[in-house]
Each structure stands twice: as C-alpha cells, then as structure tokens.
Coordinates of C-alpha atoms (C1' of nucleotides) in Angstrom, one line a residue:
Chain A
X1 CA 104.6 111.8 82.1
X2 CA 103.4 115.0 82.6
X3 CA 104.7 116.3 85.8
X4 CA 108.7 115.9 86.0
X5 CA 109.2 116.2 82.4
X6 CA 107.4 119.9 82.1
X7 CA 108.1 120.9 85.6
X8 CA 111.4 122.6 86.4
X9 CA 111.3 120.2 89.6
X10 CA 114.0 118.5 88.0
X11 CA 116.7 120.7 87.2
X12 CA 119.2 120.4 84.4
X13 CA 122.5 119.7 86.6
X14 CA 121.0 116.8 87.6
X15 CA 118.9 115.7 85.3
X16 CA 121.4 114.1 82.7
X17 CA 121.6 111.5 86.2
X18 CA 118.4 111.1 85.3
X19 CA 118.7 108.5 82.4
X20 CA 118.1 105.3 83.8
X21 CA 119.9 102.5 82.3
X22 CA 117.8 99.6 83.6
X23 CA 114.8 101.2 83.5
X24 CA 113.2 98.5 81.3
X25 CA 114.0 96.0 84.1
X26 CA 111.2 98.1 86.4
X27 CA 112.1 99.4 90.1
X28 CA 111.7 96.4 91.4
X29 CA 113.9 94.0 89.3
X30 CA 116.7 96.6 89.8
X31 CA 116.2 97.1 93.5
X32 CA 116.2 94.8 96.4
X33 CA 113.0 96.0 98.4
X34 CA 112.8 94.6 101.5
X35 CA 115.6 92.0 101.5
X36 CA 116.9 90.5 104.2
X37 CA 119.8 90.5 102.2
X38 CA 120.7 93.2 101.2
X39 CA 118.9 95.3 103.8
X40 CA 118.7 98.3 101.3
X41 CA 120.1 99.6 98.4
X42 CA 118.5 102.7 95.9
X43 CA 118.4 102.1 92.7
X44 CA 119.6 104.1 89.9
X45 CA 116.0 105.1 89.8
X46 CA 114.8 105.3 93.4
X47 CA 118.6 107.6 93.4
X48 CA 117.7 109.7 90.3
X49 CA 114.5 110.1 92.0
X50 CA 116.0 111.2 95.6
X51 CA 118.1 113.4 93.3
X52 CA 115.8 114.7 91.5
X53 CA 113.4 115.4 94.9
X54 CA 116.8 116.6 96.2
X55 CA 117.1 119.3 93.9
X56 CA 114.3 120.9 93.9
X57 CA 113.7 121.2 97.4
X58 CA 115.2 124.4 98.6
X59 CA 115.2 123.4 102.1
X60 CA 117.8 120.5 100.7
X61 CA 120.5 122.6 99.6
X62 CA 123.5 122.9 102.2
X63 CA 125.1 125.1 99.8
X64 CA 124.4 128.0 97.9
X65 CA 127.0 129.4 96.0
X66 CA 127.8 132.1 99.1
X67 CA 127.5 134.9 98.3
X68 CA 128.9 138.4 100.3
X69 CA 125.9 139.0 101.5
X70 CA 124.2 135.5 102.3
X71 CA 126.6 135.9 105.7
X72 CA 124.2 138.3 107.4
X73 CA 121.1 135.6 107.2
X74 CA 122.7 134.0 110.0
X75 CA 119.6 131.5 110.1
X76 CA 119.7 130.7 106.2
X77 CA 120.0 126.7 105.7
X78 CA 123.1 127.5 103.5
X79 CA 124.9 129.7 106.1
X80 CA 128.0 128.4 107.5
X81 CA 129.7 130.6 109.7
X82 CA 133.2 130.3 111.2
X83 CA 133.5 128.5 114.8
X84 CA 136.0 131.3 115.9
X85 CA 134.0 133.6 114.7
X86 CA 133.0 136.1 117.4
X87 CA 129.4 136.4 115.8
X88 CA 129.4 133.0 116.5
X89 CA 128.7 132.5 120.1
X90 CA 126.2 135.5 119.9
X91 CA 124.4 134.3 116.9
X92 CA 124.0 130.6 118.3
X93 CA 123.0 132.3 121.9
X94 CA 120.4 133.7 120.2
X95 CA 119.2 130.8 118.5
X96 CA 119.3 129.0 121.2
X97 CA 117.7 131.3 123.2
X98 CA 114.6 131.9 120.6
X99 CA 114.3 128.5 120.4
X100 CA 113.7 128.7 124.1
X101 CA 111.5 131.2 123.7
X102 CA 109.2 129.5 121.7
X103 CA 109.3 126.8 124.3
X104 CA 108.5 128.7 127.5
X105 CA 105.9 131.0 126.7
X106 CA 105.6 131.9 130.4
X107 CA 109.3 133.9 130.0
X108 CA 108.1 136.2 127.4
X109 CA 104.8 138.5 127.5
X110 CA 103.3 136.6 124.1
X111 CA 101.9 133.5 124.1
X112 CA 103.5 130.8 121.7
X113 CA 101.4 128.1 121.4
X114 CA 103.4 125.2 120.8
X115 CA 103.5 125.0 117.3
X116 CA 104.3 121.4 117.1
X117 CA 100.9 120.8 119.2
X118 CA 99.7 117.8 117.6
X119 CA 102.6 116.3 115.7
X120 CA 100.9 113.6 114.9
X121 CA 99.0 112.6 112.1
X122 CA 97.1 109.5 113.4
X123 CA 93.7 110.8 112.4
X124 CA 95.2 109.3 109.5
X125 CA 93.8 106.4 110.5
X126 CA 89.9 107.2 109.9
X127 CA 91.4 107.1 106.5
X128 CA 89.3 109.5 105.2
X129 CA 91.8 109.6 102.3
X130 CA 89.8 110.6 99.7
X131 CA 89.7 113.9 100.3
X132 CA 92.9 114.6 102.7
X133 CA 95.0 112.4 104.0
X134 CA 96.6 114.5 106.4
X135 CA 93.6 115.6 108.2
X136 CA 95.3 115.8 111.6
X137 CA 98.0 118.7 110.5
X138 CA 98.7 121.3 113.0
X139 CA 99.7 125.3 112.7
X140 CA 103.2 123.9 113.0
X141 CA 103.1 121.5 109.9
X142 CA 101.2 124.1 107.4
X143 CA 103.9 126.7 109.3
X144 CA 106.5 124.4 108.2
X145 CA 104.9 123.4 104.8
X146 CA 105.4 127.2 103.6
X147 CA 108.8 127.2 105.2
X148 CA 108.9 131.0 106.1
X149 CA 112.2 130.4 108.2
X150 CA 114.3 129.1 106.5
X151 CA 113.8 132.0 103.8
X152 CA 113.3 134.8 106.1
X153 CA 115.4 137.5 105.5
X154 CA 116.4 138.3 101.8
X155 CA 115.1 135.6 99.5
X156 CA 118.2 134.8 97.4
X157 CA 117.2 133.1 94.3
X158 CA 116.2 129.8 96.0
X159 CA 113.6 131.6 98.2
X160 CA 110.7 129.8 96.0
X161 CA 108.1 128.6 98.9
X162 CA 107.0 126.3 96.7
X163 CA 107.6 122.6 97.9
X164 CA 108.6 119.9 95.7
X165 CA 105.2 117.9 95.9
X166 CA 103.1 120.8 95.6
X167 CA 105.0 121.7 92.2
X168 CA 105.5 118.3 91.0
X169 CA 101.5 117.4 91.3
X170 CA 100.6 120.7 90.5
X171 CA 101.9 120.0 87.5
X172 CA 100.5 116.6 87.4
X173 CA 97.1 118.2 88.3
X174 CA 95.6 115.9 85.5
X175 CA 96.3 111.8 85.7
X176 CA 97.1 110.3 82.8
X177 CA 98.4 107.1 84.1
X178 CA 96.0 103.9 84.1
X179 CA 97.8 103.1 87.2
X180 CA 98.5 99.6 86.4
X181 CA 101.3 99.6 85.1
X182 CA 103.3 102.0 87.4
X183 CA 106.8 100.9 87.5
X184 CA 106.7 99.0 84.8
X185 CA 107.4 101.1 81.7
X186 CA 109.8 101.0 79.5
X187 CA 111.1 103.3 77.1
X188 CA 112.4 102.8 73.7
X189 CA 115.2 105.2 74.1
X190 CA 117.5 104.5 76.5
X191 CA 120.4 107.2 76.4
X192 CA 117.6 109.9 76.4
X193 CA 118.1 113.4 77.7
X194 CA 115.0 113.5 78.0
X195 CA 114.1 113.0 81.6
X196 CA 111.1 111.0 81.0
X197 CA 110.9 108.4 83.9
X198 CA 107.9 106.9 85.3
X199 CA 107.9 108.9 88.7
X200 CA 104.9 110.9 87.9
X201 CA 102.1 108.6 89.1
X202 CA 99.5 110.1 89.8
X203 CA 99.3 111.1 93.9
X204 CA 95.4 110.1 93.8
X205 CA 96.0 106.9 92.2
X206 CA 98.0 105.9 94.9
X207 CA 95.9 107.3 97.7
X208 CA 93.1 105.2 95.8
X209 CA 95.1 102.1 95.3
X210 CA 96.0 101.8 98.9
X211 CA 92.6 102.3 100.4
X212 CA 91.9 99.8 98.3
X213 CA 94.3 97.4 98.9
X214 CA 93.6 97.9 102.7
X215 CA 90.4 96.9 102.2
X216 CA 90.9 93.9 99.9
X217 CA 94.0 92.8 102.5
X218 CA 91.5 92.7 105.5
X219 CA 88.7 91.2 103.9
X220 CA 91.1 88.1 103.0
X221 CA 91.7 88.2 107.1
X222 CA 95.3 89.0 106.5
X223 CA 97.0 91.6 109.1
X224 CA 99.7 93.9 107.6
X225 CA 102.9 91.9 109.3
X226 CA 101.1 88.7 107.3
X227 CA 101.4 90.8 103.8
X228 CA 105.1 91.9 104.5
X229 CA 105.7 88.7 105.6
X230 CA 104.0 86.9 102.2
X231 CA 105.1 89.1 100.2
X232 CA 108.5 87.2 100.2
X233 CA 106.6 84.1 99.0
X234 CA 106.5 85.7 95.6
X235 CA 109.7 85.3 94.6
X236 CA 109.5 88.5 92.8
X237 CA 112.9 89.6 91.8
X238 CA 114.9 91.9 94.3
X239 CA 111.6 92.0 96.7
X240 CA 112.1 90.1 100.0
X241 CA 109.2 90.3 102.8
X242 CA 108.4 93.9 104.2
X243 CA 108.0 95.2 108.1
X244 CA 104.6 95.4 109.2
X245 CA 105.5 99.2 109.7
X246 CA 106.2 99.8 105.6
X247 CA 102.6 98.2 104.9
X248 CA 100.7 100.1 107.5
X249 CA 102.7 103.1 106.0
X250 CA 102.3 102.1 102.7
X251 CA 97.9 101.7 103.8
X252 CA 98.3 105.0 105.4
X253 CA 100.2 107.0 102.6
X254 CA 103.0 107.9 105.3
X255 CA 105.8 106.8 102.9
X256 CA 107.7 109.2 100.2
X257 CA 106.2 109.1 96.7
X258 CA 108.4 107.4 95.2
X259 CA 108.6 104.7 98.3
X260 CA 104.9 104.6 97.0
X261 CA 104.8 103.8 93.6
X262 CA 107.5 101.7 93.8
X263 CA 105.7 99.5 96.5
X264 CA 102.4 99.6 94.6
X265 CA 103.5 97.3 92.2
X266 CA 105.0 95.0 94.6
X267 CA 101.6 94.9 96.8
X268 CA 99.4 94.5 93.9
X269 CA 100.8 91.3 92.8
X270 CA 100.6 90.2 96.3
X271 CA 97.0 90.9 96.6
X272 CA 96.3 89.3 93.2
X273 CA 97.9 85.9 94.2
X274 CA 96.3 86.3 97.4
X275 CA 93.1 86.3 96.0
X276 CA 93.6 84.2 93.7
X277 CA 95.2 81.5 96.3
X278 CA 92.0 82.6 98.6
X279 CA 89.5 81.9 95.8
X280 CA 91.7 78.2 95.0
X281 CA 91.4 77.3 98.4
X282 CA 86.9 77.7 98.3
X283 CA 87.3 75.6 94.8
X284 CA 89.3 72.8 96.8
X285 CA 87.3 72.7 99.9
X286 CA 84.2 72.1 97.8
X287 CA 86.1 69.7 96.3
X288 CA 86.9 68.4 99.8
X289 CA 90.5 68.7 99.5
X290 CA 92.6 70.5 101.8
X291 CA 95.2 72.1 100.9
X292 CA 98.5 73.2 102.9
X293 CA 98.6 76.9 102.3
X294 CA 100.7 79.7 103.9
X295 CA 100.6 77.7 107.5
X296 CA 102.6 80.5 109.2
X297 CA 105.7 78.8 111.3
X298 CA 106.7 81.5 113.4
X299 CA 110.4 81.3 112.9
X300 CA 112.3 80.1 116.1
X301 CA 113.6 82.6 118.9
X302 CA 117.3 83.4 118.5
X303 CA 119.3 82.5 121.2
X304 CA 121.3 86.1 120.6
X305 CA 118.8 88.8 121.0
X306 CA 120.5 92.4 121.4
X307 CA 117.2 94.2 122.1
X308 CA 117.7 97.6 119.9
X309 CA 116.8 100.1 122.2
X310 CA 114.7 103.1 121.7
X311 CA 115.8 106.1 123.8
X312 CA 112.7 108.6 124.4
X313 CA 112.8 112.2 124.0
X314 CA 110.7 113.5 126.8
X315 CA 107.9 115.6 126.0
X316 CA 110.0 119.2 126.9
X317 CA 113.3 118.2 125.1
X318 CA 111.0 117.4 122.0
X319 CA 109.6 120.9 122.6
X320 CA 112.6 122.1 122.4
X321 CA 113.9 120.6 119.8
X322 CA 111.1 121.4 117.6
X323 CA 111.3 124.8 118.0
X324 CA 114.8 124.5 117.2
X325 CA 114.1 123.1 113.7
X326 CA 111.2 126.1 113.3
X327 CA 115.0 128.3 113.1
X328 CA 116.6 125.5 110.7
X329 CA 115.8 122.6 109.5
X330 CA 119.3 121.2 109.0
X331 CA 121.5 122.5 111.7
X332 CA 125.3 122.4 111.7
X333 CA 127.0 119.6 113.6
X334 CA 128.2 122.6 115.9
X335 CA 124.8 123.5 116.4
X336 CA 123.8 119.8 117.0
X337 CA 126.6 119.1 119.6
X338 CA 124.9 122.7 121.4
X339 CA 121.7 121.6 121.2
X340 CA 122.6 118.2 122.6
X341 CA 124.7 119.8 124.9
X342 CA 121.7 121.5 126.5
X343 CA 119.4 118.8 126.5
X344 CA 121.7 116.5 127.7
X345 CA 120.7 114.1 124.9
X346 CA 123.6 112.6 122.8
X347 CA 124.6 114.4 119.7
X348 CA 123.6 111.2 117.9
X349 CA 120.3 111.3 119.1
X350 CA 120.4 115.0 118.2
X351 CA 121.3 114.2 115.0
X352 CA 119.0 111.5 114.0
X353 CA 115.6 113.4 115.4
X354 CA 116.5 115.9 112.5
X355 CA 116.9 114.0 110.4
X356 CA 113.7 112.0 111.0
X357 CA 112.1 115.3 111.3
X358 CA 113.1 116.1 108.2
X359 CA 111.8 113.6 106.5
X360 CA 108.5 113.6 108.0
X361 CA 108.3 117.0 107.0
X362 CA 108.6 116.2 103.6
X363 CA 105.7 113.6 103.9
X364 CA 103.8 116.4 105.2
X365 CA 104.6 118.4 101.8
X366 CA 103.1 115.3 99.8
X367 CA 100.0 115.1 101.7
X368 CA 100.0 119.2 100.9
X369 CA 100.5 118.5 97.4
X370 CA 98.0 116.0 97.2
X371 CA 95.4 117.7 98.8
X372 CA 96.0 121.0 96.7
Chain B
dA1 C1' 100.4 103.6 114.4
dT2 C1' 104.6 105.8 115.1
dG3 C1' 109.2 107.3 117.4
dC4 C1' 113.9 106.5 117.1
dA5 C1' 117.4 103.9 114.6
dT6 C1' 120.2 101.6 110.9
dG7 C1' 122.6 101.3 106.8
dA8 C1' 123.3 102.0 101.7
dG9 C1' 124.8 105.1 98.6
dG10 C1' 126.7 109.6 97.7
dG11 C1' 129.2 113.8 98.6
Chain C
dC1 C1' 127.0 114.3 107.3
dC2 C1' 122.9 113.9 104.4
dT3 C1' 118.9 111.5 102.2
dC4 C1' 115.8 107.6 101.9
dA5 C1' 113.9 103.2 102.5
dT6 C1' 112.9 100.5 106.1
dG7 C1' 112.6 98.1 110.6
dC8 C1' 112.5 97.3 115.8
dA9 C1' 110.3 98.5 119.7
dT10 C1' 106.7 100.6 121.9
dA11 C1' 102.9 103.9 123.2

DNA sequence: ATGCATGAGGG
DNA sequence: CCTCATGCATA
C-alpha cells in the first residue's frame, strides 16, 4: 500500500490504466496462469502492473519527446537516427567497433575485463536468500544496475539512475502487508483514481515465503515439475499446471515481482492441500486404508514431436553481444540486422537475446532493490 | 538451474 | 517491435 501509491514509480499518464476493474476477483481469477489453454494472457492487472513497471523505468522508453539536441547522444535509448543519414554508417562503425573493443582487449593497450564475466547467478542456489539473493552478481550487473550508458552524455530529464525496484521498495522499505492475503484484496472503490493496487508486497515476504515453500515442498518429497504439475489438480480458477522452470524460478526469486506475488498465492494453496492430503494419507494408513492419491501417469508420448530447438550462442558471439547491450540496451532493428550481420547469427536470434537480456536485467534490479 | 524461444497483448 | 509470463531443451 505504501510503495506505488506514494512513489512517483507510477506516473500519472498511466496511472488512470491503473484502475482495475476486476480487482475483487484477485489475479488469479482474472488471469489464466499457466493454462494449457490459453498459454498466457496479462491481466488487466498483471498489464497495469507491466505498465506501471514500464513507466518508470527509463531504460523502457523508446521515445522521448526528441528534442534538437537529444540527436547528438548518438547512443541515447531514445535516439533514432535516419538510415540515409551519413552519421549513420560512422556512428554504428563506431558502435560496433567499441563493442569490439570491449571484447578483444588484446587490440587496445587497456585491459577490459569482460564485464559480463560471470553472468550467472546460480550461487543463487545456496539460497542464502535471506540476506541477498543475488549473491553471484558480477561488475557487469552492478555496471548495468546503475545504467551509466544509457544516460551518458547530457542527462535529459529521464536521466534518474534510479531503477524501478530500487524506488519502488525503497519506498516500501517498511512491510505492512501480513502476506497472506497477497492478491487477494479488494477494494471498496472500484472507479478509484487512486492507484491503490495490491502490487506492493513486500520484496522480503516473498523472498521469505519462497524459502519457505522450498523447504515445505521437499520435505513432502515432491520435486518442482511434481508442484507445477499438481498444481493443476486444484482446480483453482484461471491456474492450469506450471513448468518445472517457473517453480524453480519462483524457489529461486528469478521471476518479476509481480510474476511473484501473483504466483505466491497460487503456491500456497498448493502447499496447504498438499499437506493437508500428506497428513490424510498418515490418518488413513493407520487406519489401514489406502488411498489412491496423485498416482502420477506420465501422460503418453506424442506420435508428433517437433523437437523445439535451442540454437547456442557461442561463448565469443555472447561476448560480443554483451558488450553491445553495455552501448544500448534496446537496439534499433538496423542495429540488430548489423549486429547479426556480423555474427552471423539470425536477426531473430539477435533480437530475442535482447530481449531476454533485458529482462534478466530487470530481475537483477529487483534483487538490487531487495537487498538495498 | 538457465539459455533461447513463444505468444498474448499493446503500440 | 516491445514487454512479460512461461516453457522446452539442455548444460
């Protein structure tokens, strides 16, 4: 309650989206999670959220009203330059060229240590969460948390460093939220302008919750593809069965806040029933009955398996790439179609690793927030 | 556990 | 084309 409503994360022009008409129903009843269905579809709120998020977050604006003068930061996010232009070959030579730079440090007398080093964030996994959960971030992530390139030259009035998370918890510094009954407030007034939405839970709750939950799941000897896969067995409105990958990420924190709390809900019910199935089944044995629970029929092999295939970006391409998204984060297709061009990667592939990157970047800014 | 991918919803 | 939630495939 605290957080959005008091922080200027959400800002005006979008906040009248903000009013969530079904916002009594919950996030789950008015969005399908995880249905086979109806693979995916935001809600009004999970949108306002995105919105919201959206907003805030300099590094998501593609444009700025342009002014005279915004043409010269030839690197700015909201820059769009002509493709006739004759700046243009020179400025995307150069881009291309520091982005090379920072690859092969052999080619230029200072060493760049590649600042995308350790990328990963597995450490998560000693889930030492109470403290960080992001133990494992290297130079390139805090370099990218503070985004100093994509502001670089003259600020314009966007140039606020600060991240979304790190405002939006800043803000929330104090929980207030019992946590249980995330998602599932309602308030009286519905047409409020008030932008009072139930997105500000508190970052530690979660990080609490899912330790927790990890915990609880493994001592009921249930692996995370058994949870997604249970979880359908609920019958809760709009929630189908979940990927293994969404409950390790959901265990691990690597999902979006709002991904989060509207999961939480979800997975607490599951782990109540489980229990409470778990502890059923001990009262029936004593009693010496046996009870047909959750006998797990692996579903039959379809005859029509197109294997989706993963292409891998080799080791130097990713190099390359990364230091390409040190310059800018959200590239213009022409820069895309260059940059595939000179990896020799397809502009789709291109494409997508940003836009992965992108969000995994914004993960990283939670896990900043949260620690802060 | 995580990299690359898909698809809905929204410009 | 983007963002975001999510999932397949795989290291």
């Amino acid at each position: 309650m605290l957080t959005n409503t008091n922080t200027s994360s959400i800002e005006q022009g979008t906040t009248s989206k903000l009013s969530f008409p079904n916002t009594s129903t919950g996030i789950i009843n008015s969005n399908s999670i995880g249905n086979a269905n109806s693979r995916y579809s935001p809600s009004n709120f999970y949108r306002a959220a995105a919105v919201a998020a959206a907003t805030s977050d300099p590094n998501n604006r593609r444009y700025m009203p342009s002014t005279p003068w915004s043409k010269s930061n030839c690197f700015g996010e909201n820059f769009k330059f002509e493709p006739n232009s004759l700046f243009c070959s020179t400025i995307d030579d150069n881009f291309i060229r520091q982005a090379e730079a920072l690859t092969k440090p052999e080619s230029s007398s200072l060493y760049y240590p590649s600042p995308f080093a350790c990328s990963s964030a597995n450490a998560t996994a000693s889930s030492s969460s109470s403290t960080n959960a992001y133990p494992g971030s290297s130079s390139i992530e805090s370099h990218l948390l503070s985004d100093h390139n994509q502001h670089n030259h003259h600020a314009q009035f966007n140039s606020d460093l600060h991240p979304f998370y790190q405002r939006q918890y800043a803000a929330a510094a104090v929980g207030v939220l019992p946590g249980m009954v995330v998602g599932m407030h309602h308030h009286s007034v519905v047409g409020s302008l008030v932008p009072s939405h139930e997105l500000d839970v508190d970052p530690r709750e979660l990080e609490s919750f899912a330790e927790r939950f990890k915990q609880r799941r493994i001592k009921l000897g249930v692996t995370q593809a058994d949870v997604g896969h249970q979880l359908s067995k609920l019958k809760m409105p709009g929630v189908g069965s979940l990927s293994q990958s969404t409950i390790c990420r959901f265990e691990s924190l690597t999902l979006s806040h709002n991904n989060m709390v509207a999961l939480k809900p979800v997975l607490q019910a599951w782990l109540e029933f489980a229990e409470a199935e778990m502890r059923q089944r001990k009262k029936d044995e004593m009693n010496g009955t046996m009870i047909g629970l959750s006998g797990h029929i692996s579903s039959s092999g379809s005859l029509i398996d197109k294997k989706r295939k993963r292409t891998s970006i080799a080791a130097q391409e990713k190099r390359f790439l990364e230091s390409c998204f040190i310059q800018q984060q959200r590239p213009s297709g022409e820069r895309i179609a260059q940059i595939a061009d000179k990896l020799d990667l397809k502009k789709n592939v291109v494409r997508v690793w940003f836009c992965n990157q992108r969000q995994k970047n914004k993960r990283l800014r939670f896990a900043a927030g949260q620690s802060a």
